């Protein structure tokens, strides 16, 4: 029953959602871990995405699906940086994002990330003004094959991949993580600049 529910679902499902569809007294949590072991090393694997579960193609077989993958546009630098700040510092307020990036965040950038389903509004801070915070969603984790935000690559992995310079800058932030930018790059830019054209 659990296999049937998960295979039929278009999105990852939590244990509670699965339990609601099963007979009373069922223990889907135990079943999940048993299924995860059973599917290890196979073409389809049961993976945990945040608090939910889903069947996914094994990572080493992803090349078989490349023909079906369509990537129309890439995120702009501003959107990528904003998403990275949220992923690594969540929950984070808009003001904190701006302090880390060093430029004002265009409202359209956050709106578009929310519309994409990769970012959502989190709890409000218990500070003056009660600012809203932003966090990444399970769709973001699912897209990048992560079980939780703790699985994001660390500094060592990013340097090994050539995404960061090996020597940190004098202000203590990783060099290359947030490229040098100018306020005019985003502060007054239109929302349609969120994506780079291919």
Coordinates of N, CA, C and O in Angstrom, one line a residue:
X1 N 0.8 -1.2 0.0 CA 0.0 0.0 0.0 C 0.9 1.3 0.0 O 0.6 2.2 -0.7
X2 N 1.9 1.3 0.8 CA 2.8 2.4 0.9 C 3.5 2.6 -0.5 O 3.5 3.8 -1.0
X3 N 4.0 1.6 -1.1 CA 4.6 1.7 -2.4 C 3.6 2.3 -3.4 O 3.9 3.2 -4.2
X4 N 2.4 1.8 -3.4 CA 1.3 2.3 -4.4 C 1.1 3.7 -4.2 O 1.0 4.5 -5.1
X5 N 1.0 4.2 -2.9 CA 0.7 5.6 -2.6 C 1.8 6.4 -3.1 O 1.6 7.5 -3.7
X6 N 3.1 6.0 -2.8 CA 4.2 6.9 -3.2 C 4.4 6.9 -4.7 O 4.7 7.9 -5.3
X7 N 4.2 5.8 -5.4 CA 4.4 5.7 -6.8 C 3.3 6.6 -7.5 O 3.6 7.2 -8.6
X8 N 2.1 6.7 -6.9 CA 1.0 7.4 -7.6 C 1.1 8.9 -7.3 O 0.5 9.7 -8.0
X9 N 1.9 9.3 -6.3 CA 2.0 10.7 -5.9 C 2.9 11.5 -6.8 O 4.0 11.1 -7.0
X10 N 2.5 12.7 -7.2 CA 3.3 13.5 -8.0 C 4.3 14.3 -7.2 O 5.4 14.7 -7.7
X11 N 4.1 14.4 -5.9 CA 5.0 15.1 -5.0 C 5.4 14.2 -3.8 O 4.7 13.3 -3.5
X12 N 6.5 14.5 -3.2 CA 6.9 13.8 -2.0 C 5.8 13.8 -0.9 O 5.1 14.9 -0.8
X13 N 5.6 12.8 -0.2 CA 4.6 12.7 0.9 C 5.2 12.5 2.2 O 6.1 11.7 2.4
X14 N 4.6 13.1 3.2 CA 5.0 12.9 4.6 C 4.4 11.6 5.2 O 3.5 11.1 4.6
X15 N 5.0 11.1 6.2 CA 4.5 9.9 6.9 C 3.1 10.1 7.3 O 2.3 9.2 7.2
X16 N 2.8 11.3 7.8 CA 1.4 11.6 8.2 C 0.4 11.5 7.1 O -0.7 11.0 7.2
X17 N 0.8 12.0 5.9 CA -0.1 12.0 4.7 C -0.3 10.5 4.3 O -1.4 10.2 3.9
X18 N 0.7 9.7 4.4 CA 0.6 8.3 4.0 C -0.3 7.6 5.0 O -1.2 6.8 4.6
X19 N -0.1 7.8 6.3 CA -0.8 7.2 7.3 C -2.3 7.5 7.2 O -3.2 6.6 7.5
X20 N -2.7 8.7 6.7 CA -4.1 9.1 6.6 C -4.8 8.2 5.5 O -6.0 8.1 5.6
X21 N -4.0 7.7 4.6 CA -4.7 6.9 3.5 C -4.6 5.4 3.9 O -5.2 4.6 3.1
X22 N -4.0 5.0 5.0 CA -3.9 3.6 5.3 C -4.9 3.2 6.4 O -5.4 4.0 7.1
X23 N -5.1 1.9 6.6 CA -6.0 1.4 7.6 C -5.5 1.8 9.0 O -4.2 2.0 9.2
X24 N -6.4 2.0 10.0 CA -6.0 2.4 11.3 C -5.0 1.4 11.9 O -5.1 0.2 11.7
X25 N -4.0 1.9 12.7 CA -3.1 1.0 13.3 C -1.8 0.7 12.4 O -0.9 0.0 12.9
X26 N -1.8 1.2 11.2 CA -0.7 1.0 10.4 C 0.5 1.8 10.8 O 0.3 2.9 11.4
X27 N 1.7 1.4 10.6 CA 2.9 2.1 11.0 C 3.8 2.4 9.8 O 4.8 1.7 9.5
X28 N 3.4 3.4 9.0 CA 4.1 3.7 7.7 C 5.6 4.1 8.0 O 6.4 3.9 7.1
X29 N 5.9 4.7 9.1 CA 7.3 5.1 9.4 C 8.2 3.9 9.3 O 9.3 4.0 8.7
X30 N 7.9 2.8 10.0 CA 8.7 1.6 9.9 C 8.8 1.1 8.5 O 9.8 0.6 8.1
X31 N 7.7 1.1 7.8 CA 7.6 0.6 6.5 C 8.6 1.3 5.6 O 9.2 0.8 4.7
X32 N 8.6 2.7 5.8 CA 9.5 3.5 4.9 C 10.9 3.1 5.0 O 11.6 3.0 4.0
X33 N 11.4 2.9 6.2 CA 12.8 2.6 6.4 C 13.1 1.2 5.8 O 14.1 0.9 5.2
X34 N 12.1 0.3 5.9 CA 12.3 -1.1 5.3 C 12.3 -1.0 3.8 O 13.1 -1.6 3.1
X35 N 11.4 -0.1 3.2 CA 11.4 0.0 1.8 C 12.7 0.7 1.3 O 13.2 0.4 0.2
X36 N 13.2 1.6 2.1 CA 14.5 2.3 1.7 C 15.6 1.3 1.6 O 16.4 1.4 0.6
X37 N 15.7 0.4 2.5 CA 16.7 -0.6 2.4 C 16.5 -1.6 1.2 O 17.4 -1.9 0.5
X38 N 15.2 -1.9 1.0 CA 14.9 -2.9 -0.1 C 15.2 -2.3 -1.4 O 15.7 -3.0 -2.3
X39 N 15.1 -1.0 -1.6 CA 15.3 -0.3 -2.9 C 16.8 0.1 -3.1 O 17.1 0.7 -4.1
X40 N 17.6 0.0 -2.1 CA 19.0 0.4 -2.2 C 19.7 -0.4 -3.3 O 19.5 -1.6 -3.4
X41 N 20.5 0.3 -4.1 CA 21.2 -0.3 -5.2 C 20.4 -0.6 -6.4 O 20.9 -1.2 -7.4
X42 N 19.1 -0.2 -6.4 CA 18.3 -0.5 -7.6 C 18.1 0.8 -8.4 O 18.6 1.9 -8.0
X43 N 17.4 0.7 -9.6 CA 17.3 1.8 -10.5 C 16.4 2.9 -9.9 O 16.5 4.1 -10.3
X44 N 15.5 2.5 -9.0 CA 14.6 3.5 -8.4 C 14.9 3.3 -6.9 O 15.0 2.2 -6.4
X45 N 15.0 4.5 -6.2 CA 15.3 4.5 -4.8 C 14.3 5.3 -4.0 O 13.7 6.3 -4.5
X46 N 14.0 4.9 -2.8 CA 13.2 5.7 -1.9 C 14.0 6.7 -1.2 O 15.0 6.3 -0.5
X47 N 13.8 8.0 -1.3 CA 14.6 9.0 -0.7 C 13.8 9.9 0.2 O 12.6 10.1 0.0
X48 N 14.4 10.4 1.2 CA 13.8 11.4 2.1 C 14.0 12.8 1.6 O 15.2 13.1 1.3
X49 N 13.0 13.6 1.5 CA 13.1 15.0 1.1 C 12.5 15.8 2.2 O 11.3 15.9 2.3
X50 N 13.3 16.4 3.0 CA 12.8 17.1 4.2 C 12.1 16.1 5.1 O 12.7 15.2 5.6
X51 N 10.9 16.4 5.4 CA 10.1 15.5 6.2 C 9.2 14.5 5.4 O 8.4 13.7 5.9
X52 N 9.4 14.5 4.1 CA 8.6 13.7 3.2 C 9.4 12.6 2.5 O 10.7 12.6 2.6
X53 N 8.8 11.7 1.8 CA 9.4 10.6 1.1 C 8.9 10.6 -0.4 O 7.8 10.9 -0.7
X54 N 9.8 10.1 -1.3 CA 9.5 10.0 -2.7 C 10.4 8.9 -3.4 O 11.5 8.7 -2.9
X55 N 9.9 8.3 -4.4 CA 10.7 7.4 -5.2 C 11.4 8.3 -6.3 O 10.7 9.2 -6.9
X56 N 12.7 8.1 -6.5 CA 13.4 8.8 -7.5 C 14.4 7.9 -8.2 O 14.8 6.9 -7.7
X57 N 14.7 8.3 -9.4 CA 15.7 7.5 -10.2 C 17.0 7.6 -9.5 O 17.4 8.6 -8.9
X58 N 17.8 6.5 -9.4 CA 19.1 6.4 -8.8 C 20.0 7.5 -9.4 O 20.0 7.7 -10.6
X59 N 20.8 8.1 -8.5 CA 21.6 9.2 -9.0 C 22.6 8.8 -10.1 O 22.8 9.6 -11.0
X60 N 23.1 7.6 -10.1 CA 24.1 7.2 -11.1 C 23.4 6.9 -12.4 O 24.1 6.6 -13.4
X61 N 22.1 6.9 -12.5 CA 21.4 6.6 -13.7 C 20.7 7.9 -14.3 O 19.9 7.8 -15.2
X62 N 21.0 9.0 -13.7 CA 20.4 10.3 -14.1 C 20.6 10.6 -15.6 O 19.8 11.3 -16.2
X63 N 21.7 10.1 -16.1 CA 22.1 10.4 -17.5 C 21.0 9.9 -18.5 O 20.8 10.4 -19.6
X64 N 20.3 8.8 -18.0 CA 19.2 8.2 -18.9 C 18.1 9.2 -19.1 O 17.3 9.1 -20.0
X65 N 17.9 10.1 -18.1 CA 16.8 11.1 -18.2 C 17.1 12.4 -18.9 O 16.3 13.3 -19.0
X66 N 18.4 12.6 -19.2 CA 18.9 13.9 -19.7 C 18.1 14.3 -21.0 O 17.8 15.5 -21.2
X67 N 17.7 13.4 -21.8 CA 17.0 13.7 -23.0 C 15.7 14.4 -22.7 O 15.2 15.2 -23.5
X68 N 15.1 14.0 -21.6 CA 13.8 14.5 -21.3 C 13.9 15.8 -20.5 O 12.9 16.5 -20.3
X69 N 15.0 16.1 -20.0 CA 15.2 17.3 -19.2 C 15.3 18.6 -20.1 O 16.0 18.6 -21.0
X70 N 14.4 19.6 -19.7 CA 14.4 20.8 -20.5 C 14.8 22.0 -19.5 O 14.1 22.1 -18.5
X71 N 15.8 22.7 -19.9 CA 16.2 23.8 -19.0 C 16.1 25.1 -19.9 O 17.0 25.3 -20.7
X72 N 15.0 25.8 -19.8 CA 14.8 27.0 -20.6 C 15.7 28.2 -20.2 O 16.2 28.8 -21.1
X73 N 15.7 28.5 -18.9 CA 16.4 29.6 -18.5 C 17.2 29.3 -17.2 O 16.8 28.5 -16.4
X74 N 18.3 30.0 -17.0 CA 19.1 29.9 -15.7 C 18.7 31.1 -14.8 O 18.4 32.2 -15.4
X75 N 18.9 30.9 -13.5 CA 18.6 32.0 -12.6 C 19.7 33.1 -12.8 O 20.9 32.7 -13.1
X76 N 19.4 34.3 -12.7 CA 20.3 35.4 -12.8 C 21.3 35.4 -11.6 O 21.0 34.6 -10.6
X77 N 22.4 36.1 -11.7 CA 23.3 36.1 -10.6 C 22.6 36.6 -9.3 O 22.8 36.1 -8.2
X78 N 21.8 37.7 -9.4 CA 21.1 38.2 -8.2 C 20.2 37.2 -7.6 O 20.2 37.0 -6.3
X79 N 19.4 36.4 -8.4 CA 18.5 35.4 -7.9 C 19.3 34.3 -7.3 O 18.9 33.7 -6.2
X80 N 20.4 33.9 -7.9 CA 21.2 32.8 -7.4 C 21.8 33.1 -6.1 O 21.8 32.3 -5.1
X81 N 22.4 34.3 -6.0 CA 23.0 34.8 -4.7 C 21.9 34.8 -3.6 O 22.1 34.4 -2.5
X82 N 20.7 35.4 -3.9 CA 19.7 35.4 -2.9 C 19.3 34.1 -2.5 O 19.1 33.8 -1.3
X83 N 19.1 33.1 -3.4 CA 18.7 31.8 -3.1 C 19.8 31.1 -2.2 O 19.5 30.4 -1.2
X84 N 21.1 31.3 -2.6 CA 22.2 30.8 -1.8 C 22.2 31.3 -0.3 O 22.4 30.5 0.6
X85 N 22.0 32.6 -0.2 CA 22.0 33.2 1.1 C 20.8 32.6 2.0 O 21.0 32.2 3.1
X86 N 19.7 32.4 1.4 CA 18.5 31.8 2.1 C 18.8 30.4 2.5 O 18.6 30.0 3.6
X87 N 19.4 29.6 1.5 CA 19.6 28.2 1.8 C 20.7 28.0 2.9 O 20.5 27.2 3.8
X88 N 21.7 28.8 2.9 CA 22.8 28.7 3.9 C 22.5 29.4 5.2 O 23.2 29.1 6.2
X89 N 21.6 30.4 5.2 CA 21.4 31.2 6.5 C 20.0 31.1 7.0 O 19.7 31.8 7.9
X90 N 19.2 30.2 6.4 CA 17.8 30.2 6.9 C 17.6 29.9 8.3 O 18.4 29.1 8.9
X91 N 16.5 30.4 9.0 CA 15.6 31.4 8.5 C 16.3 32.8 8.4 O 17.0 33.1 9.4
X92 N 16.1 33.5 7.4 CA 16.8 34.8 7.2 C 15.8 35.9 6.7 O 14.9 35.6 6.0
X93 N 16.0 37.1 7.3 CA 15.1 38.2 6.9 C 15.6 38.9 5.6 O 16.8 38.7 5.2
X94 N 14.8 39.7 5.0 CA 15.2 40.4 3.8 C 16.4 41.4 4.1 O 17.3 41.5 3.3
X95 N 16.3 42.0 5.3 CA 17.4 42.9 5.7 C 18.7 42.1 5.8 O 19.8 42.6 5.4
X96 N 18.6 40.9 6.4 CA 19.9 40.1 6.5 C 20.4 39.7 5.2 O 21.6 39.6 5.0
X97 N 19.5 39.4 4.3 CA 19.9 39.0 2.9 C 20.7 40.2 2.3 O 21.8 40.0 1.7
X98 N 20.1 41.4 2.4 CA 20.8 42.6 1.9 C 22.1 42.9 2.5 O 23.1 43.3 1.9
X99 N 22.2 42.6 3.8 CA 23.5 42.8 4.5 C 24.6 41.9 4.0 O 25.7 42.2 3.8
X100 N 24.2 40.6 3.8 CA 25.1 39.6 3.4 C 25.5 39.9 1.9 O 26.7 39.8 1.6
X101 N 24.6 40.2 1.1 CA 24.9 40.5 -0.3 C 25.5 41.8 -0.6 O 26.2 42.0 -1.6
X102 N 25.2 42.8 0.3 CA 25.8 44.1 0.1 C 25.0 45.0 -0.9 O 25.4 46.1 -1.2
X103 N 23.8 44.6 -1.3 CA 23.0 45.4 -2.2 C 21.5 45.1 -1.8 O 21.2 44.1 -1.2
X104 N 20.7 46.1 -2.2 CA 19.2 45.9 -2.0 C 18.7 44.8 -2.8 O 19.1 44.5 -3.9
X105 N 17.7 44.0 -2.2 CA 17.1 42.9 -2.9 C 15.9 43.4 -3.6 O 15.0 44.0 -3.0
X106 N 15.8 43.2 -4.9 CA 14.7 43.6 -5.7 C 13.5 42.7 -5.3 O 13.6 41.5 -5.1
X107 N 12.4 43.4 -5.0 CA 11.2 42.6 -4.6 C 10.8 41.5 -5.5 O 10.4 40.4 -5.1
X108 N 11.0 41.7 -6.8 CA 10.7 40.7 -7.8 C 11.5 39.5 -7.7 O 11.1 38.4 -8.0
X109 N 12.8 39.6 -7.2 CA 13.6 38.5 -7.0 C 13.0 37.5 -6.0 O 12.9 36.3 -6.3
X110 N 12.7 38.0 -4.8 CA 12.1 37.1 -3.8 C 10.7 36.6 -4.3 O 10.4 35.4 -4.1
X111 N 9.9 37.4 -4.9 CA 8.6 37.0 -5.4 C 8.7 35.8 -6.4 O 8.0 34.8 -6.4
X112 N 9.7 35.9 -7.3 CA 9.9 34.9 -8.3 C 10.4 33.6 -7.7 O 9.9 32.5 -8.1
X113 N 11.3 33.7 -6.7 CA 11.8 32.5 -6.0 C 10.6 31.8 -5.3 O 10.6 30.6 -5.2
X114 N 9.7 32.6 -4.7 CA 8.6 32.0 -4.1 C 7.6 31.4 -5.1 O 7.1 30.3 -4.9
X115 N 7.4 32.1 -6.2 CA 6.5 31.5 -7.3 C 7.1 30.2 -7.8 O 6.3 29.3 -8.2
X116 N 8.4 30.1 -7.9 CA 9.0 28.9 -8.4 C 8.8 27.7 -7.4 O 9.0 26.6 -7.7
X117 N 8.5 28.1 -6.2 CA 8.3 27.1 -5.1 C 9.6 26.6 -4.4 O 9.6 25.6 -3.7
X118 N 10.7 27.4 -4.6 CA 11.9 27.1 -4.0 C 12.1 27.8 -2.7 O 13.0 27.4 -1.9
X119 N 11.4 28.9 -2.5 CA 11.5 29.7 -1.2 C 10.1 29.9 -0.7 O 9.2 30.1 -1.5
X120 N 10.0 29.9 0.6 CA 8.7 30.3 1.2 C 8.9 31.2 2.4 O 10.0 31.3 2.9
X121 N 7.9 31.9 2.8 CA 8.0 32.8 4.0 C 7.9 31.9 5.2 O 7.0 31.0 5.3
X122 N 8.8 32.1 6.1 CA 8.9 31.4 7.4 C 8.2 32.1 8.5 O 7.4 33.0 8.3
X123 N 8.6 31.8 9.7 CA 8.0 32.5 10.9 C 8.5 33.9 11.0 O 9.6 34.2 10.6
X124 N 7.7 34.8 11.6 CA 8.2 36.1 11.9 C 9.1 36.2 13.1 O 8.9 35.4 14.0
X125 N 10.1 37.0 13.0 CA 11.1 37.2 14.1 C 10.4 37.9 15.2 O 9.6 38.8 15.0
X126 N 10.7 37.5 16.4 CA 10.2 38.2 17.6 C 11.1 39.4 18.0 O 11.6 39.5 19.1
X127 N 11.2 40.3 17.0 CA 12.0 41.5 17.2 C 11.1 42.6 16.7 O 10.1 42.4 16.1
X128 N 11.5 43.9 17.0 CA 10.7 45.0 16.6 C 10.4 45.0 15.1 O 11.3 44.7 14.3
X129 N 9.1 45.2 14.8 CA 8.7 45.2 13.5 C 8.3 43.8 13.0 O 7.7 43.6 12.0
X130 N 8.6 42.7 13.8 CA 8.3 41.4 13.5 C 8.5 41.0 12.0 O 7.6 40.6 11.3
X131 N 9.8 41.2 11.5 CA 10.0 40.9 10.1 C 9.8 39.4 9.8 O 10.1 38.5 10.6
X132 N 9.4 39.2 8.5 CA 9.2 37.8 8.1 C 10.6 37.3 7.7 O 11.5 38.0 7.3
X133 N 10.7 36.0 7.8 CA 11.9 35.3 7.4 C 11.6 34.4 6.2 O 10.5 34.2 5.8
X134 N 12.7 34.0 5.5 CA 12.6 33.2 4.3 C 13.4 31.9 4.5 O 14.4 31.9 5.1
X135 N 12.8 30.8 4.0 CA 13.4 29.5 4.1 C 13.2 28.8 2.8 O 12.3 29.1 2.0
X136 N 14.1 27.8 2.5 CA 13.9 27.0 1.3 C 12.8 26.0 1.5 O 12.6 25.6 2.6
X137 N 12.2 25.5 0.4 CA 11.1 24.5 0.5 C 11.6 23.1 0.2 O 12.7 22.9 -0.2
X138 N 10.7 22.2 0.4 CA 11.0 20.8 0.0 C 11.2 20.6 -1.5 O 11.9 19.8 -1.9
X139 N 10.5 21.5 -2.3 CA 10.7 21.4 -3.7 C 12.2 21.8 -4.1 O 12.7 21.2 -5.0
X140 N 12.7 22.7 -3.4 CA 14.1 23.1 -3.6 C 15.0 21.9 -3.2 O 15.9 21.5 -4.0
X141 N 14.8 21.3 -2.1 CA 15.6 20.1 -1.6 C 15.4 19.0 -2.7 O 16.4 18.3 -3.0
X142 N 14.2 18.8 -3.1 CA 13.9 17.7 -4.1 C 14.7 17.9 -5.4 O 15.3 17.0 -6.0
X143 N 14.6 19.2 -5.9 CA 15.3 19.5 -7.1 C 16.8 19.3 -7.1 O 17.4 18.8 -8.1
X144 N 17.4 19.5 -6.0 CA 18.8 19.4 -5.8 C 19.2 18.1 -5.2 O 20.4 17.8 -4.9
X145 N 18.3 17.2 -4.9 CA 18.6 15.8 -4.4 C 19.1 15.9 -3.0 O 20.0 15.1 -2.6
X146 N 18.6 16.8 -2.2 CA 19.0 16.9 -0.8 C 17.9 16.4 0.2 O 16.8 16.6 0.0
X147 N 18.4 15.7 1.3 CA 17.4 15.3 2.3 C 17.1 16.5 3.2 O 15.9 16.6 3.6
X148 N 18.0 17.3 3.5 CA 17.7 18.5 4.3 C 18.8 19.6 3.9 O 19.8 19.3 3.2
X149 N 18.6 20.8 4.4 CA 19.5 21.9 4.1 C 20.9 21.6 4.7 O 21.9 22.2 4.2
X150 N 21.0 20.7 5.7 CA 22.3 20.4 6.2 C 23.1 19.6 5.2 O 24.3 19.5 5.4
X151 N 22.5 19.1 4.2 CA 23.3 18.4 3.1 C 23.9 19.3 2.1 O 24.5 18.8 1.1
X152 N 23.6 20.6 2.2 CA 24.3 21.5 1.2 C 25.8 21.4 1.3 O 26.3 21.2 2.4
X153 N 26.5 21.6 0.2 CA 27.9 21.5 0.2 C 28.6 22.5 1.1 O 28.1 23.7 1.2
X154 N 29.6 22.1 1.8 CA 30.4 23.0 2.7 C 31.5 23.7 1.9 O 31.6 23.6 0.7
X155 N 32.2 24.6 2.6 CA 33.3 25.4 2.0 C 34.3 24.5 1.3 O 34.7 24.8 0.2
X156 N 34.7 23.4 1.9 CA 35.7 22.5 1.3 C 35.2 21.9 0.0 O 36.0 21.9 -1.0
X157 N 34.0 21.5 0.0 CA 33.4 20.9 -1.2 C 33.3 22.0 -2.3 O 33.5 21.7 -3.5
X158 N 32.9 23.2 -1.9 CA 32.7 24.2 -2.9 C 34.1 24.6 -3.5 O 34.2 24.9 -4.7
X159 N 35.1 24.7 -2.7 CA 36.5 25.0 -3.2 C 36.9 23.9 -4.1 O 37.5 24.1 -5.2
X160 N 36.7 22.6 -3.7 CA 37.1 21.5 -4.6 C 36.4 21.5 -5.9 O 37.0 21.1 -6.9
X161 N 35.2 22.0 -6.0 CA 34.5 22.1 -7.2 C 34.9 23.3 -8.0 O 34.4 23.5 -9.1
X162 N 35.8 24.1 -7.5 CA 36.3 25.3 -8.2 C 35.3 26.5 -8.1 O 35.4 27.5 -8.9
X163 N 34.3 26.5 -7.2 CA 33.4 27.5 -7.1 C 33.8 28.6 -6.1 O 33.2 29.7 -6.1
X164 N 34.9 28.4 -5.3 CA 35.4 29.4 -4.4 C 36.9 29.5 -4.6 O 37.5 28.5 -4.9
X165 N 37.4 30.6 -4.3 CA 38.9 30.8 -4.2 C 39.4 30.1 -3.0 O 38.7 29.9 -2.0
X166 N 40.6 29.6 -3.0 CA 41.2 28.8 -1.9 C 41.5 29.7 -0.7 O 41.6 29.2 0.4
X167 N 41.7 31.0 -0.9 CA 42.1 31.9 0.2 C 41.0 32.8 0.6 O 40.4 33.5 -0.3
X168 N 40.5 32.8 1.9 CA 39.4 33.7 2.2 C 39.9 35.1 2.2 O 41.0 35.4 2.4
X169 N 38.9 36.1 1.9 CA 39.3 37.5 1.9 C 39.5 38.0 3.3 O 39.2 37.4 4.3
X170 N 39.9 39.2 3.4 CA 40.3 39.8 4.7 C 39.1 40.0 5.6 O 39.2 40.0 6.8
X171 N 37.9 40.2 5.0 CA 36.7 40.4 5.9 C 36.1 39.1 6.4 O 35.1 39.1 7.1
X172 N 36.7 38.0 6.1 CA 36.3 36.7 6.7 C 35.2 36.0 5.9 O 34.9 34.8 6.2
X173 N 34.6 36.6 4.9 CA 33.6 35.9 4.1 C 34.3 35.1 3.0 O 35.4 35.5 2.5
X174 N 33.8 33.9 2.6 CA 34.5 33.1 1.5 C 34.5 33.9 0.2 O 33.5 34.4 -0.3
X175 N 35.7 34.0 -0.3 CA 35.9 34.8 -1.6 C 35.2 34.0 -2.7 O 35.3 32.8 -2.8
X176 N 34.6 34.7 -3.6 CA 34.0 34.1 -4.7 C 32.6 33.6 -4.5 O 31.8 33.3 -5.4
X177 N 32.2 33.4 -3.2 CA 30.8 32.9 -2.9 C 29.8 34.0 -3.4 O 28.8 33.7 -4.0
X178 N 30.1 35.3 -3.0 CA 29.2 36.3 -3.5 C 30.1 37.3 -4.3 O 30.8 38.1 -3.8
X179 N 30.0 37.2 -5.7 CA 30.9 38.0 -6.5 C 30.6 39.5 -6.3 O 29.6 39.9 -5.8
X180 N 31.7 40.3 -6.6 CA 31.6 41.7 -6.5 C 30.4 42.2 -7.3 O 30.2 41.8 -8.4
X181 N 29.6 43.1 -6.7 CA 28.4 43.6 -7.4 C 28.2 45.1 -7.2 O 28.8 45.6 -6.3
X182 N 27.4 45.6 -8.0 CA 27.1 47.1 -7.8 C 25.6 47.2 -7.6 O 24.8 46.5 -8.1
X183 N 25.3 48.2 -6.8 CA 23.9 48.4 -6.4 C 23.0 48.5 -7.6 O 21.8 48.0 -7.6
X184 N 23.5 49.1 -8.7 CA 22.6 49.3 -9.9 C 22.3 47.9 -10.6 O 21.4 47.8 -11.4
X185 N 23.1 46.9 -10.2 CA 22.8 45.6 -10.8 C 21.4 45.1 -10.5 O 20.8 44.4 -11.3
X186 N 20.9 45.4 -9.3 CA 19.7 44.9 -8.9 C 18.7 45.8 -8.3 O 17.5 45.8 -8.6
X187 N 19.2 46.8 -7.6 CA 18.3 47.7 -6.8 C 17.2 48.3 -7.7 O 16.0 48.4 -7.2
X188 N 17.5 48.7 -8.9 CA 16.5 49.3 -9.8 C 16.1 48.4 -10.9 O 15.4 48.8 -11.8
X189 N 16.7 47.2 -11.0 CA 16.4 46.3 -12.1 C 15.0 45.7 -12.1 O 14.4 45.5 -11.1
X190 N 14.5 45.5 -13.3 CA 13.1 44.9 -13.4 C 13.1 43.5 -13.1 O 14.1 42.8 -13.1
X191 N 11.9 43.0 -12.7 CA 11.8 41.6 -12.2 C 12.1 40.6 -13.4 O 12.6 39.5 -13.1
X192 N 11.9 41.0 -14.6 CA 12.2 40.1 -15.7 C 13.7 39.8 -15.9 O 14.0 38.9 -16.6
X193 N 14.5 40.6 -15.2 CA 15.9 40.3 -15.3 C 16.3 39.1 -14.4 O 17.5 38.8 -14.2
X194 N 15.3 38.5 -13.7 CA 15.6 37.4 -12.8 C 16.3 36.3 -13.5 O 17.1 35.6 -12.9
X195 N 16.1 36.1 -14.8 CA 16.7 34.9 -15.5 C 17.6 35.4 -16.6 O 17.4 36.5 -17.2
X196 N 18.7 34.6 -16.8 CA 19.6 34.9 -17.9 C 19.1 34.1 -19.1 O 18.7 33.0 -19.0
X197 N 19.2 34.7 -20.2 CA 18.7 34.0 -21.4 C 19.8 33.1 -21.8 O 21.0 33.3 -21.7
X198 N 19.4 31.9 -22.4 CA 20.4 30.9 -22.8 C 21.1 31.4 -24.0 O 20.5 32.0 -24.9

